[in-house]
Short mmCIF file of C-alpha atoms and ligand atoms in Angstrom, two decimals:
data_model
loop_
_atom_site.label_atom_id
_atom_site.label_comp_id
_atom_site.label_asym_id
_atom_site.label_seq_id
_atom_site.Cartn_x
_atom_site.Cartn_y
_atom_site.Cartn_z
CA MET A 233 157.61 116.66 82.47
CA ILE A 234 159.04 113.11 83.04
CA ILE A 235 156.62 110.55 81.86
CA LYS A 236 157.77 107.15 83.65
CA LYS A 237 157.52 104.27 80.95
CA ARG A 238 156.33 101.03 82.64
CA PRO A 239 158.75 98.20 81.30
CA SER A 240 157.30 95.02 80.24
CA TRP A 241 158.58 93.05 83.37
CA ALA A 242 156.99 95.52 85.81
CA LEU A 243 153.70 93.88 86.19
CA SER A 244 151.73 93.84 89.26
CA HIS A 245 151.30 90.73 91.43
CA ALA A 246 147.79 90.36 90.13
CA ASP A 247 149.06 90.25 86.42
CA VAL A 248 151.28 87.31 87.05
CA THR A 249 149.78 83.93 86.86
CA PRO A 250 152.34 81.33 88.33
CA GLU A 251 153.37 78.82 85.82
CA SER A 252 154.16 76.31 88.06
CA VAL A 253 154.30 76.05 91.95
CA PHE A 254 156.40 73.49 93.67
CA LEU A 255 155.57 72.65 97.23
CA ASN A 256 157.47 70.51 99.80
CA ARG A 257 154.67 69.63 101.96
CA ARG A 258 156.91 68.59 105.04
CA ARG A 259 158.78 71.87 105.17
CA PHE A 260 155.44 73.69 104.45
CA MET A 261 153.95 72.22 107.51
CA THR A 262 156.90 72.92 109.57
CA GLY A 263 156.64 76.40 108.76
CA LEU A 264 152.95 76.57 109.61
CA ALA A 265 153.78 74.97 113.00
CA ALA A 266 156.48 77.66 113.67
CA THR A 267 154.31 80.33 112.71
CA ALA A 268 151.52 79.04 115.26
CA VAL A 269 154.10 78.94 117.94
CA ALA A 270 155.61 82.43 117.09
CA GLY A 271 152.24 83.88 116.45
CA SER A 272 151.78 85.34 119.90
CA VAL A 273 155.01 87.14 119.79
CA LEU A 274 155.09 88.16 116.04
CA PRO A 275 151.58 88.61 115.28
CA ARG A 276 152.29 90.81 112.06
CA TRP A 277 153.50 87.36 110.28
CA SER A 278 150.88 85.51 108.21
CA ALA A 279 152.71 83.65 105.58
CA ALA A 280 154.36 80.01 106.28
CA ALA A 281 158.08 80.67 106.68
CA GLN A 282 160.38 78.34 105.11
CA VAL A 283 163.81 78.57 106.57
CA PRO A 284 166.35 77.52 104.11
CA VAL A 285 168.18 74.04 105.24
CA GLN A 286 170.99 72.85 103.71
CA GLY A 287 170.18 70.11 101.32
CA GLU A 288 166.49 70.54 101.62
CA ALA A 289 163.79 71.51 98.89
CA LEU A 290 161.98 74.91 98.92
CA SER A 291 158.50 75.83 97.81
CA TYR A 292 158.42 78.48 95.17
CA THR A 293 156.59 79.92 92.28
CA ALA A 294 158.25 80.21 88.88
CA MET A 295 158.53 83.58 87.46
CA PRO A 296 158.90 83.22 83.73
CA ARG A 297 158.65 87.09 83.30
CA PHE A 298 162.00 87.40 85.09
CA SER A 299 163.58 84.35 83.62
CA THR A 300 165.50 83.48 80.49
CA ASP A 301 164.86 80.38 78.48
CA GLU A 302 168.52 79.93 77.74
CA ALA A 303 169.87 76.33 78.46
CA LYS A 304 170.58 76.21 82.39
CA THR A 305 173.95 75.66 83.39
CA PRO A 306 174.22 72.18 85.07
CA LEU A 307 174.05 71.85 88.81
CA LYS A 308 177.58 70.35 88.70
CA ASP A 309 179.11 73.38 87.27
CA VAL A 310 177.08 75.88 89.29
CA THR A 311 178.16 74.19 92.48
CA HIS A 312 181.83 73.23 91.44
CA TYR A 313 183.19 76.15 89.53
CA ASN A 314 182.91 78.96 92.05
CA ASN A 315 184.48 82.25 93.22
CA PHE A 316 184.30 82.36 97.09
CA PHE A 317 187.58 83.60 98.20
CA GLU A 318 187.02 83.06 101.81
CA PHE A 319 187.67 79.54 100.96
CA GLY A 320 190.72 79.88 98.38
CA THR A 321 191.43 81.17 94.99
CA GLY A 322 190.81 77.97 92.98
CA LYS A 323 187.34 77.38 91.14
CA GLU A 324 186.96 74.27 93.06
CA ASP A 325 188.19 75.21 96.64
CA PRO A 326 184.71 76.62 97.83
CA ALA A 327 183.02 73.10 96.92
CA LYS A 328 185.75 71.44 98.83
CA TYR A 329 185.94 73.75 102.03
CA ALA A 330 182.66 75.73 102.14
CA ASP A 331 181.35 72.90 104.38
CA GLU A 332 183.46 74.38 107.30
CA MET A 333 181.42 77.44 107.43
CA VAL A 334 178.60 77.60 110.03
CA VAL A 335 175.15 78.78 108.57
CA ASP A 336 172.80 77.93 111.31
CA PRO A 337 172.19 80.04 113.34
CA TRP A 338 172.50 82.98 111.19
CA SER A 339 171.51 86.62 111.60
CA VAL A 340 171.88 89.89 109.64
CA THR A 341 172.57 93.23 111.26
CA VAL A 342 170.86 96.31 109.62
CA GLU A 343 172.15 99.49 110.55
CA GLY A 344 172.46 103.19 109.22
CA GLU A 345 170.11 105.42 107.59
CA CYS A 346 166.64 103.38 108.38
CA GLY A 347 163.79 103.40 110.62
CA LYS A 348 164.02 99.69 111.73
CA PRO A 349 167.71 98.83 112.46
CA GLY A 350 168.58 95.80 114.35
CA THR A 351 169.76 92.06 114.23
CA TYR A 352 167.50 90.07 112.50
CA SER A 353 167.52 86.10 112.44
CA LEU A 354 167.38 84.45 109.36
CA GLU A 355 163.73 83.27 110.15
CA ASP A 356 162.85 86.88 110.91
CA LEU A 357 163.99 87.99 107.14
CA VAL A 358 162.43 85.12 105.33
CA LYS A 359 159.12 84.72 107.31
CA PRO A 360 156.86 87.06 105.49
CA VAL A 361 158.21 86.00 102.14
CA ASP A 362 156.89 83.75 99.20
CA TYR A 363 159.68 82.52 97.36
CA GLN A 364 160.06 82.94 93.72
CA GLU A 365 162.42 81.24 90.93
CA ARG A 366 164.17 83.39 88.67
CA ILE A 367 166.35 82.04 85.83
CA TYR A 368 169.15 84.48 85.37
CA ARG A 369 172.20 84.89 83.55
CA LEU A 370 175.52 85.46 85.59
CA ARG A 371 178.29 87.09 83.93
CA CYS A 372 181.75 87.07 85.94
CA VAL A 373 184.12 89.75 85.35
CA GLU A 374 186.64 86.85 84.32
CA ALA A 375 184.67 86.27 81.08
CA TRP A 376 182.73 83.27 81.90
CA SER A 377 179.11 83.09 82.36
CA MET A 378 176.20 80.63 83.54
CA VAL A 379 172.38 80.39 83.57
CA ILE A 380 171.30 79.85 87.15
CA PRO A 381 167.69 78.96 88.59
CA TRP A 382 167.86 81.08 91.95
CA ILE A 383 165.12 80.64 94.50
CA GLY A 384 164.71 83.80 96.81
CA PHE A 385 162.74 87.07 96.77
CA PRO A 386 163.05 90.72 95.71
CA LEU A 387 165.88 92.73 97.44
CA ALA A 388 163.22 95.66 97.29
CA ASP A 389 160.79 93.77 99.46
CA LEU A 390 163.36 93.31 102.07
CA ILE A 391 164.70 96.72 101.89
CA LYS A 392 161.38 98.36 102.39
CA ARG A 393 160.91 96.46 105.57
CA PHE A 394 163.75 98.42 107.20
CA GLU A 395 162.29 101.78 106.22
CA PRO A 396 165.38 103.56 104.53
CA ASN A 397 165.09 107.37 105.30
CA SER A 398 165.67 110.06 102.49
CA ARG A 399 169.45 110.10 103.47
CA ALA A 400 169.88 106.42 102.35
CA LYS A 401 171.60 106.94 99.11
CA TYR A 402 173.29 103.82 98.88
CA VAL A 403 173.09 100.24 100.71
CA ALA A 404 176.33 98.43 101.59
CA PHE A 405 176.58 94.65 102.33
CA GLU A 406 179.01 92.69 104.07
CA THR A 407 179.73 88.88 104.06
CA LEU A 408 180.43 86.81 107.24
CA SER A 409 183.96 87.16 108.74
CA ASP A 410 185.07 83.88 110.26
CA PRO A 411 188.63 83.24 109.73
CA LYS A 412 188.35 80.11 112.00
CA HIS A 413 185.94 78.38 109.53
CA MET A 414 186.85 80.27 106.34
CA ARG A 415 190.38 79.28 105.51
CA GLY A 416 190.99 82.00 102.77
CA GLN A 417 190.37 84.52 105.45
CA ARG A 418 193.37 83.00 107.24
CA SER A 419 195.56 82.83 104.19
CA PHE A 420 198.69 84.81 104.42
CA PHE A 421 198.49 85.39 100.67
CA SER A 422 195.07 86.84 100.65
CA THR A 423 194.77 90.40 99.17
CA ILE A 424 191.19 91.00 100.36
CA ASP A 425 190.70 93.14 103.42
CA TRP A 426 187.94 90.99 104.96
CA PRO A 427 185.19 91.02 105.45
CA TYR A 428 184.13 91.01 101.64
CA ARG A 429 182.28 94.19 100.68
CA GLU A 430 179.72 95.37 98.26
CA GLY A 431 177.17 97.88 97.74
CA LEU A 432 174.46 99.16 95.34
CA ARG A 433 173.09 102.73 94.72
CA MET A 434 169.53 102.48 96.39
CA ASP A 435 167.84 102.86 92.87
CA GLU A 436 169.72 99.69 91.76
CA ALA A 437 168.87 97.92 94.76
CA MET A 438 165.19 98.85 94.40
CA ASN A 439 165.06 97.67 90.91
CA GLU A 440 162.89 94.61 90.51
CA LEU A 441 165.85 92.53 89.05
CA SER A 442 167.85 92.92 92.33
CA PHE A 443 167.14 89.52 93.95
CA MET A 444 168.08 87.93 97.52
CA ALA A 445 168.75 84.17 96.73
CA VAL A 446 168.44 81.50 99.55
CA GLY A 447 168.35 78.61 97.00
CA LEU A 448 169.07 77.26 93.56
CA TYR A 449 167.86 74.28 91.49
CA GLY A 450 164.85 74.01 93.75
CA LYS A 451 167.09 73.54 97.03
CA ALA A 452 168.51 75.70 99.73
CA LEU A 453 171.76 77.41 98.46
CA PRO A 454 174.91 74.99 98.91
CA LYS A 455 177.52 76.85 101.01
CA GLN A 456 179.80 77.45 98.07
CA ASN A 457 177.07 79.49 96.59
CA GLY A 458 176.89 81.78 99.40
CA ALA A 459 174.47 80.08 101.97
CA PRO A 460 172.29 81.05 103.58
CA LEU A 461 171.67 84.34 101.80
CA ARG A 462 173.11 86.05 98.92
CA LEU A 463 172.77 89.06 96.67
CA VAL A 464 172.22 88.31 92.84
CA VAL A 465 172.39 91.46 90.50
CA PRO A 466 172.23 89.84 87.08
CA TRP A 467 173.20 92.90 84.92
CA LYS A 468 176.45 93.41 86.88
CA TYR A 469 179.50 91.49 86.96
CA GLY A 470 179.32 88.58 89.35
CA PHE A 471 181.69 89.99 91.94
CA LYS A 472 178.56 92.34 92.78
CA SER A 473 176.63 89.46 94.02
CA ILE A 474 177.92 89.18 97.49
CA LYS A 475 177.58 85.82 99.32
CA SER A 476 176.74 84.84 102.78
CA ILE A 477 175.44 88.43 103.94
CA VAL A 478 175.57 89.41 107.61
CA ARG A 479 175.17 93.19 107.57
CA ILE A 480 173.38 95.55 105.36
CA ARG A 481 173.90 99.15 105.95
CA PHE A 482 171.85 102.29 104.51
CA GLN A 483 174.19 105.29 104.00
CA GLU A 484 174.39 108.66 102.43
CA THR A 485 177.85 107.98 100.69
CA GLU A 486 179.12 105.23 98.28
CA PRO A 487 180.25 102.36 100.20
CA LYS A 488 183.86 100.87 99.74
CA THR A 489 183.69 97.50 97.89
CA SER A 490 186.21 94.75 98.00
CA TRP A 491 187.55 94.62 94.48
CA ASN A 492 187.50 98.56 94.01
CA MET A 493 189.53 98.69 97.16
CA ILE A 494 192.11 95.87 95.78
CA ALA A 495 192.37 97.51 92.21
CA PRO A 496 190.43 100.69 91.68
CA GLN A 497 191.69 101.00 88.20
CA GLU A 498 190.36 97.58 87.25
CA TYR A 499 187.11 97.24 89.17
CA GLY A 500 184.63 100.31 89.58
CA PHE A 501 181.75 100.53 91.86
CA TYR A 502 179.20 100.16 89.09
CA SER A 503 180.62 97.19 87.35
CA ASN A 504 177.68 96.89 84.81
CA VAL A 505 178.32 94.09 82.42
CA ASN A 506 179.48 96.26 79.26
CA PRO A 507 181.13 94.61 76.13
CA GLU A 508 182.16 98.31 75.22
CA VAL A 509 184.39 98.83 78.10
CA ASP A 510 187.31 96.33 78.30
CA HIS A 511 188.96 95.27 81.41
CA PRO A 512 192.66 96.79 81.38
CA ARG A 513 194.11 93.18 80.99
CA TRP A 514 191.30 91.52 78.88
CA SER A 515 188.37 92.14 76.46
CA GLN A 516 184.75 91.84 77.85
CA LYS A 517 183.38 91.48 74.17
CA ARG A 518 182.83 87.82 74.75
CA GLU A 519 182.23 85.14 77.39
CA ARG A 520 182.63 81.24 77.97
CA ARG A 521 179.12 79.98 78.55
CA LEU A 522 179.60 77.25 81.02
CA PRO A 523 180.00 74.21 80.62
CA SER A 524 182.94 74.83 78.40
CA GLY A 525 185.63 72.43 77.51
CA LEU A 526 188.90 72.11 74.97
CA LEU A 527 186.60 70.90 72.19
CA SER A 528 183.64 72.77 72.63
CA THR A 529 184.79 76.06 74.25
CA ASN A 530 181.32 77.80 73.79
CA TRP A 531 182.32 81.49 73.72
CA ILE A 532 179.11 83.86 72.92
CA GLU A 533 178.89 87.59 72.47
CA THR A 534 178.59 89.77 75.73
CA ARG A 535 175.32 91.68 75.86
CA LYS A 536 175.31 95.24 77.36
CA PHE A 537 173.88 94.86 80.99
CA ASN A 538 174.03 91.32 80.51
CA GLY A 539 171.07 91.61 78.22
CA TYR A 540 168.85 93.35 80.93
CA GLY A 541 169.16 96.70 79.30
CA GLU A 542 165.46 97.04 79.03
CA GLN A 543 165.04 96.75 82.60
CA VAL A 544 168.08 98.83 83.91
CA ALA A 545 169.29 101.15 81.21
CA ASP A 546 167.36 103.97 82.70
CA LEU A 547 169.21 103.93 85.76
CA TYR A 548 172.39 105.14 84.05
CA LYS A 549 170.64 107.69 81.61
CA GLY A 550 173.15 110.41 81.09
CA MET A 551 176.28 108.71 82.91
CA ASP A 552 179.41 108.07 81.07
CA LEU A 553 179.67 104.34 81.48
CA LYS A 554 183.46 104.52 80.53
CA LYS A 555 184.10 106.70 83.34
CA TYR A 556 181.70 105.08 85.98
CA PHE A 557 182.71 101.49 84.88
N1 MTE B 833 181.00 86.88 97.74
C1 MTE B 833 181.89 86.63 98.60
N2 MTE B 833 181.58 86.93 99.94
N3 MTE B 833 183.18 86.18 98.39
C2 MTE B 833 183.53 86.28 97.07
O1 MTE B 833 184.69 85.64 96.88
N4 MTE B 833 182.92 86.18 94.74
C3 MTE B 833 182.15 86.82 93.60
C4 MTE B 833 180.68 86.76 94.08
N5 MTE B 833 180.46 86.90 95.32
C5 MTE B 833 182.74 86.05 96.02
C6 MTE B 833 181.28 86.63 96.45
C7 MTE B 833 182.22 86.56 92.37
S1 MTE B 833 184.08 87.24 91.78
C8 MTE B 833 181.47 85.84 91.53
S2 MTE B 833 181.75 85.65 89.93
C9 MTE B 833 180.28 85.30 92.17
O2 MTE B 833 180.17 85.47 93.51
C10 MTE B 833 180.16 83.93 91.97
O3 MTE B 833 179.17 83.26 92.41
P1 MTE B 833 179.07 81.58 92.17
O4 MTE B 833 180.25 80.89 92.63
O5 MTE B 833 177.70 81.35 93.04
O6 MTE B 833 178.84 81.34 90.72
#
């Protein structure tokens, strides 16, 4: 008999008392007006939508149960030390060039093994959602890390709306393909077969930690961080947290993923943060917590599953994590 232990973070909605609620009244009222107009067409929506708009504040409920109290990485580092290869390979390239990306209007195509395929506007996707703030650790495979206050909603809530069927064993994600506005996709030297792709096993995607971010530090996601909609999977290396998502596909087979396609011996499908499994070219035992400089390098020990083992270790019971790295 399998007895399912309820982890400490798996509280019902009623158990959680929001510690702080931040409301941007103007956007809230705009949302109410939009709901009133859309109401006759889409009656099932009751919540006030708040479509993320570049530079604007979002309303959210803080979720201390899902948040670390470690020092947050300053906004300047979060937004100026990025990996977004669609805009170049330098850490500052995304901040310099991501503004060229067009994020409005935005839609996401949902396809494959589900009952509700279709193309959904960003507004459709966020309309029934109450945003949460979760302060997660982000550990890059390159051995640096940050602590980021994300705004968004559980990926599981989004997935349920598309009614995946029993053949949906995996979910695949794709980033926008737009070489005209994404200079990295035009680059002759790029090794990535665009669009950038990622994927999760269905039970990983449904885990309560998997998060769809639309904002950080209280405001809509800056373009360099993956506006308007990105995945955040905090127990996996950062490259699993795909940015600027335009396609979600439910499928029976393991999806192809960008870094695994480039170097399968270096980047596996699972890519769980694991100090016991080194990258073939460097150690994964430690990480540089940003901000870090020449005088204060700020190296810290890396934790298995990035410190989220209590929440996710069960997903990998019986699996050889050296083989399925
Ligand atoms: N998503 C897309 N589409 N393109 C990318 O190059 N880089 C990944 C991930 N998501 C990437 C992406 C990597 S390697 C990391 S570490 C994180 O985004 C970095 O997120 P950040 O720049 O917001 O810190």
